[in-house]
Tab-separated table of C-alpha atoms and ligand atoms in Angstrom:
chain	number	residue	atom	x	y	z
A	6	UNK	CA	-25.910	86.097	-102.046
A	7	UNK	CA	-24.771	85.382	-98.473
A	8	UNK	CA	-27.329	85.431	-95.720
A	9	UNK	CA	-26.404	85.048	-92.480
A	10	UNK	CA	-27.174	81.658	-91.911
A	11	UNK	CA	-25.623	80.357	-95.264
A	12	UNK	CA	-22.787	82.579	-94.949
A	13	UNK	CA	-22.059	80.556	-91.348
A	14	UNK	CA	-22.117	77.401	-92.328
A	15	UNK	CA	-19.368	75.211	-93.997
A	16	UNK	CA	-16.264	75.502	-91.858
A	17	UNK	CA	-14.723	73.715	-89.458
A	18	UNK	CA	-16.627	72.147	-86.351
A	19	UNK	CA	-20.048	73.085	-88.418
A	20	UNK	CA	-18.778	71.423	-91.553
A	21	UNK	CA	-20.192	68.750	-93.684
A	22	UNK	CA	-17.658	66.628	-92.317
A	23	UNK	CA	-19.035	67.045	-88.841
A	24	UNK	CA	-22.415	66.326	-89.791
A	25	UNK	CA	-21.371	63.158	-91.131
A	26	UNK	CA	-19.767	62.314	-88.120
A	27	UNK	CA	-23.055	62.901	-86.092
A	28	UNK	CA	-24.900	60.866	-88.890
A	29	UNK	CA	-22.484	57.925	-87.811
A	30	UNK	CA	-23.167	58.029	-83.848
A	31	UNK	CA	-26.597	58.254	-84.780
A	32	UNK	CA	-26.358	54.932	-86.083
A	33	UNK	CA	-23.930	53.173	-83.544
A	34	UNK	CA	-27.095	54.423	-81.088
A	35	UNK	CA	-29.687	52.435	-83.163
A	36	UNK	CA	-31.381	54.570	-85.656
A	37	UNK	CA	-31.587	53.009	-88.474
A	38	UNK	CA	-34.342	54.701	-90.775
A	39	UNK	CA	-32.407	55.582	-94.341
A	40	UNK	CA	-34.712	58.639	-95.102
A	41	UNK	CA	-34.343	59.978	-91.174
A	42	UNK	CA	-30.640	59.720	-91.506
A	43	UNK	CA	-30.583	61.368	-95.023
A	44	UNK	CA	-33.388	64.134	-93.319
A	45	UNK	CA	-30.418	64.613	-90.516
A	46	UNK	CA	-27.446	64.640	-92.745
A	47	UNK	CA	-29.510	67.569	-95.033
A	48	UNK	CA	-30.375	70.173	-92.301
A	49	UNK	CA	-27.839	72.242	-90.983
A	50	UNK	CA	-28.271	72.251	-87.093
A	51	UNK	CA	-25.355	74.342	-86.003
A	52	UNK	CA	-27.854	77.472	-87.928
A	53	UNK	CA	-30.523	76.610	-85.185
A	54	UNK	CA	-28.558	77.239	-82.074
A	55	UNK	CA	-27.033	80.719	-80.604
A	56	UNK	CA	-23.708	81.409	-81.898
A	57	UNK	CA	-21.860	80.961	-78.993
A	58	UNK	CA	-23.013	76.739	-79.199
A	59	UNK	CA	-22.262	76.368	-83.321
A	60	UNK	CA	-19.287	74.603	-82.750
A	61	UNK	CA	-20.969	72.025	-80.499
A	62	UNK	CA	-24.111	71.586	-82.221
A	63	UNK	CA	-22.874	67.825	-83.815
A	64	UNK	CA	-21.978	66.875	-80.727
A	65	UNK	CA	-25.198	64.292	-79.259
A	66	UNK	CA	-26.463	66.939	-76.777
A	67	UNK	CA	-29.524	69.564	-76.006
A	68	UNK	CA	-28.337	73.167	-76.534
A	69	UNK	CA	-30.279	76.648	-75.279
A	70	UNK	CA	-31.969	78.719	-77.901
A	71	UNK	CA	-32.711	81.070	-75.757
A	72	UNK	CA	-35.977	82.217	-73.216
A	73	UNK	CA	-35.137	78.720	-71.409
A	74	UNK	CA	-36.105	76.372	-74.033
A	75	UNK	CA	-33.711	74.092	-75.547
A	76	UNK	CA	-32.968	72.141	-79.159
A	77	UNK	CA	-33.271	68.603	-78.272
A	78	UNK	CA	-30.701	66.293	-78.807
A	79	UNK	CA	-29.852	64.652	-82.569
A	80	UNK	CA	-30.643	61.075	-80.981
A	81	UNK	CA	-33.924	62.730	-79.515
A	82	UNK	CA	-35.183	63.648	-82.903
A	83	UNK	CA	-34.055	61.255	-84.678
A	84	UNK	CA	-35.288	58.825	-82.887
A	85	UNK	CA	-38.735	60.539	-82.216
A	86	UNK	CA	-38.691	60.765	-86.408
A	87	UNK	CA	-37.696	57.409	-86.903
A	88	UNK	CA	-41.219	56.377	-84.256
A	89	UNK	CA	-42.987	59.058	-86.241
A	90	UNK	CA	-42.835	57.283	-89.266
A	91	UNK	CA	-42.432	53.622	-88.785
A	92	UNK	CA	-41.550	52.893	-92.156
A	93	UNK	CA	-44.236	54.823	-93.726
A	94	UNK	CA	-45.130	58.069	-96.214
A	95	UNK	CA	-45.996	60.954	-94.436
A	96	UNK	CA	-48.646	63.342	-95.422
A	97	UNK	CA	-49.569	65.835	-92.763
A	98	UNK	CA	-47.240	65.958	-89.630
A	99	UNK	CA	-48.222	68.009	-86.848
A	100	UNK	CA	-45.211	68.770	-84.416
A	101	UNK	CA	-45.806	70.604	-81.243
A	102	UNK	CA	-43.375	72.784	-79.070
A	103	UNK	CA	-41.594	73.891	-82.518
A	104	UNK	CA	-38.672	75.784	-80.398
A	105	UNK	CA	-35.877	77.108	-82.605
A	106	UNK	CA	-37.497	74.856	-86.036
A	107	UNK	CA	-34.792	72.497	-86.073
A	108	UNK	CA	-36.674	69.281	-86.249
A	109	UNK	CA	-39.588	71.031	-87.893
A	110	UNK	CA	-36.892	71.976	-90.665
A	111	UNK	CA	-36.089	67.446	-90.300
A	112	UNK	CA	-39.552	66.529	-90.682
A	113	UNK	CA	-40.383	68.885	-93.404
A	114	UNK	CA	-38.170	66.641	-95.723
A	115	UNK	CA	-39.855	63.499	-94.195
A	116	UNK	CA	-43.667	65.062	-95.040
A	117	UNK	CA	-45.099	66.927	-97.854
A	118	UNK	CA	-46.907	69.088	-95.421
A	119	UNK	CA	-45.597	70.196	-91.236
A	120	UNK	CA	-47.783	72.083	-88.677
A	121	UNK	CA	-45.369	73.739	-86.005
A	122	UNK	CA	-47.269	74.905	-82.683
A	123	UNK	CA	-44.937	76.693	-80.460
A	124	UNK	CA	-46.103	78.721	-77.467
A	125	UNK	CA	-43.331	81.522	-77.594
A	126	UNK	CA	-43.426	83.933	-80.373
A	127	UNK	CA	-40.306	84.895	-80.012
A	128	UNK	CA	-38.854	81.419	-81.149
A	129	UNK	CA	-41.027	80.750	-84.060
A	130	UNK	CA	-40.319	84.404	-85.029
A	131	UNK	CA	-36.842	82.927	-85.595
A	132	UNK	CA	-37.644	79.447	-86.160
A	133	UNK	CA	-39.510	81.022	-89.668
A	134	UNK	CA	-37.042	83.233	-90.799
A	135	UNK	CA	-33.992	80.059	-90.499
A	136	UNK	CA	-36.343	78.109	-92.754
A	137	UNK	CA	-36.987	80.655	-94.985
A	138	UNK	CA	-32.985	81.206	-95.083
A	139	UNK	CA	-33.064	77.296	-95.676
A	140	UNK	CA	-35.678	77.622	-98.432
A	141	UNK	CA	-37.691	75.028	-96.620
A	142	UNK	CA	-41.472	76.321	-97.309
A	143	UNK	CA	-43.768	72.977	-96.601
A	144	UNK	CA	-43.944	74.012	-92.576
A	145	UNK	CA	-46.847	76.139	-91.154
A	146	UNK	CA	-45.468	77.871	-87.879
A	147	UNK	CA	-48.594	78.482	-85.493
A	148	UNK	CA	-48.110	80.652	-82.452
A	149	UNK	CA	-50.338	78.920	-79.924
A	150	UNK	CA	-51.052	76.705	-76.720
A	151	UNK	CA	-50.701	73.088	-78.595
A	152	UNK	CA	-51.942	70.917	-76.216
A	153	UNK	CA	-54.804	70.291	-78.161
A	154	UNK	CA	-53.091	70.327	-81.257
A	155	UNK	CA	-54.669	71.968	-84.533
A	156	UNK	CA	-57.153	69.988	-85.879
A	157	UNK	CA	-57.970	72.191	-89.011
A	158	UNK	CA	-54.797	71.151	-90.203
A	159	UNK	CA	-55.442	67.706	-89.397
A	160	UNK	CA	-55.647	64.540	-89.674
A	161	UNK	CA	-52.519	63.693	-89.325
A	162	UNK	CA	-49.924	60.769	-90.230
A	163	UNK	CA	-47.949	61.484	-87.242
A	164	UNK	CA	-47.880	63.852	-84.457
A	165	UNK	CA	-44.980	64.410	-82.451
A	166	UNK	CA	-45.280	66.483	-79.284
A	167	UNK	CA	-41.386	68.165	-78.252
A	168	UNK	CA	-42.433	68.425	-74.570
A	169	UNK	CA	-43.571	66.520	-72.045
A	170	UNK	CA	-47.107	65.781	-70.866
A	171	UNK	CA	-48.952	64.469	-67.975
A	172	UNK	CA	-50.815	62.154	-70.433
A	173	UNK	CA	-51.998	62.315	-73.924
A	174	UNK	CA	-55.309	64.022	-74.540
A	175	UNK	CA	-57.681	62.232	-76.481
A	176	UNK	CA	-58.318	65.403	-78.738
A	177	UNK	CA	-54.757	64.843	-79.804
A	178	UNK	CA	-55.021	61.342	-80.795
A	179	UNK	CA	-58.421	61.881	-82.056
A	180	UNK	CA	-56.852	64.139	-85.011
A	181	UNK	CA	-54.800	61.206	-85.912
A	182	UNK	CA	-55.681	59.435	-89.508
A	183	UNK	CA	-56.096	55.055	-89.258
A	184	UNK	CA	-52.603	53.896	-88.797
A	185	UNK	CA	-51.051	57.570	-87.856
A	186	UNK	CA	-49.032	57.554	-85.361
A	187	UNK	CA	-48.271	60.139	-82.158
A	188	UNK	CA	-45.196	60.111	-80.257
A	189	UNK	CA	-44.650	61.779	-76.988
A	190	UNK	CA	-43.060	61.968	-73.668
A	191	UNK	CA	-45.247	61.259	-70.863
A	192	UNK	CA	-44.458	62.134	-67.114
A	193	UNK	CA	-44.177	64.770	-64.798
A	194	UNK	CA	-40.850	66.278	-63.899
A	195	UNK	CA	-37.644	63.812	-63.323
A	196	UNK	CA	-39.546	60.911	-65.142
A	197	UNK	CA	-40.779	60.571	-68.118
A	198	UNK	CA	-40.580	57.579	-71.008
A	199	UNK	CA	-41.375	58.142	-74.984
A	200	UNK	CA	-45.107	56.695	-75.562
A	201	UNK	CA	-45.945	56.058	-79.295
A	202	UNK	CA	-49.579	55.779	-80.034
A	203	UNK	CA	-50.997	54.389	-83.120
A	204	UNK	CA	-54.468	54.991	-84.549
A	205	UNK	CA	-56.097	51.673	-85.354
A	206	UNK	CA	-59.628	51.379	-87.765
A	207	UNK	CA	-60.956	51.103	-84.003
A	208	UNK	CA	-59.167	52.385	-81.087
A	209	UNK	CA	-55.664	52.857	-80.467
A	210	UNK	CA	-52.809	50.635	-79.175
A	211	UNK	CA	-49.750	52.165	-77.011
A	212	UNK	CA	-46.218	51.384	-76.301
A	213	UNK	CA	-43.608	52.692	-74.010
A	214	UNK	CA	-40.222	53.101	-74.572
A	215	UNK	CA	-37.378	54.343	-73.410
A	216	UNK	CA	-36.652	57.029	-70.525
A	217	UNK	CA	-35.973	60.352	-71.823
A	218	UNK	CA	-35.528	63.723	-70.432
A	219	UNK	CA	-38.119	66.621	-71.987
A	220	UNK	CA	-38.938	70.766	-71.046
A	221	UNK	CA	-42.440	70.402	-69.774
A	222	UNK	CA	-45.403	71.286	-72.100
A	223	UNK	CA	-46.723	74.658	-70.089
A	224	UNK	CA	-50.325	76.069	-70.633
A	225	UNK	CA	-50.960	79.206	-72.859
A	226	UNK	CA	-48.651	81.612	-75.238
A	227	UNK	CA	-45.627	83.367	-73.636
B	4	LIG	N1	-38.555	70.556	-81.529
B	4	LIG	C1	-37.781	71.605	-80.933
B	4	LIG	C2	-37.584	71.356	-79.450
B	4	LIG	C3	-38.022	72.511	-78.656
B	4	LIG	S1	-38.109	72.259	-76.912
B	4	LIG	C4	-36.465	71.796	-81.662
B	4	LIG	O1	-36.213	71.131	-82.651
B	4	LIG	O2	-35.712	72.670	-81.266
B	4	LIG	C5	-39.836	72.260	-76.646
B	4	LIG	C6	-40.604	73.492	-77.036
B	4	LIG	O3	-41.950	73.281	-76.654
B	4	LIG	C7	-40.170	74.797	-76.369
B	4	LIG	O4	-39.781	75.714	-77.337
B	4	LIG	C8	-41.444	75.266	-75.632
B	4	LIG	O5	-41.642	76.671	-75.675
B	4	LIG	C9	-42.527	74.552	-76.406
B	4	LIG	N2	-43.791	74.366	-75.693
B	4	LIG	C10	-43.984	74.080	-74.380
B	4	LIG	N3	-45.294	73.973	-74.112
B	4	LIG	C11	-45.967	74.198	-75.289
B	4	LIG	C12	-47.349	74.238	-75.650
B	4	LIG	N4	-48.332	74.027	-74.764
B	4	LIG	N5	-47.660	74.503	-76.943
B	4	LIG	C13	-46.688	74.737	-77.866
B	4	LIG	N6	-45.369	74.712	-77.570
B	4	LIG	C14	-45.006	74.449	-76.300
């Protein structure tokens, strides 16, 4: 039974190997979550990128997809998992700007249950048959505007929006459940820093963390 994306993977730059190698800068940069790493180490990320990038998709960088969007970095979602879940369980995740399904695919062995709300149906076209091809089935793709998230799937344990915002809507934090958290990067253009907000029994609490560099969130399906 070879599909195409098994029948890719395993050799050379894509190898195990080469995954394991990525594993390790990911923890000489400061992740240090057991269950993100293992997530990381278990999803194949060269089978999310255009052929012509496989053999650099270890490598600690963004890579196209295609129709201008990019994968983000390993760092990026590791990191932005590791926030996600601050030590927790997750239940419900709801990730928005899906893109090629890569870190939906990461998340999906982090959470029983992933919403994915990407804006271009082209991508989550793709992004659903890879996971099917990875026999990952806990992930709901939605083909809409998320800015306002999806709160019939809701609430959630974490949200974690893929592009960046002007500011975080309180309809998005609003569909998070007592303790959930929602991490996202804030800013217009050039700059932009992570913000992770955490539902309290009352309110919320924020923190700001490092710079980072994001596609902006646009308005509307394309
Ligand atoms: N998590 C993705 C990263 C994709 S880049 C991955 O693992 O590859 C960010 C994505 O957000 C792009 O695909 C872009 O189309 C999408 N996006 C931008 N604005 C959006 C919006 N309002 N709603 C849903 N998706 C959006």
């Amino acid at each position: 039974m070879a599909s195409t994306v098994i029948s890719r993977a395993g050799i050379g730059m894509t190898s195990p190997r080469a995954r394991l190698r990525m594993i390790e800068n990911l923890k000489k940069q400061g992740i240090k979550d057991p269950q993100v790493l293992a997530a990381m180490d278990a999803v194949p990320r060269h089978v999310f990128v255009e052929e012509a990038f496989e053999s650099r998709a270890y490598e600690d960088t963004p890579l196209p997809i295609g129709h201008g969007q990019t994968i983000s970095s390993p760092y990026i979602v590791a990191l932005t998992c590791e926030l996600a879940r601050g030590g927790g369980t997750l239940e419900r995740v709801l990730e928005i700007g899906g893109g090629c399904g890569y870190q939906a695919a990461v998340l999906a062995r982090l959470a029983a249950k992933v919403v994915s709300m990407e804006r271009i149906a082209a991508l989550i076209g793709k992004a659903r048959l890879t996971l099917r091809e990875l026999r990952i089935n806990n992930v709901l793709f939605k083909n809409a505007d998320g800015t306002l998230g999806y709160p019939d799937g809701g609430p959630y344990d974490a949200i974690v929006v893929a592009a960046a915002m002007p500011f975080i809507p309180d309809e998005l934090k609003a569909q998070l459940k007592p303790g959930g958290r929602l991490v996202a990067p804030v800013g217009m253009g050039e700059v932009q820093h992570l913000v992770v907000v955490e539902a309290r029994e009352r309110g919320f609490t924020e923190r700001e963390m490092e710079a980072v560099k994001f596609v902006p969130l646009l308005p509307g399906v394309g």
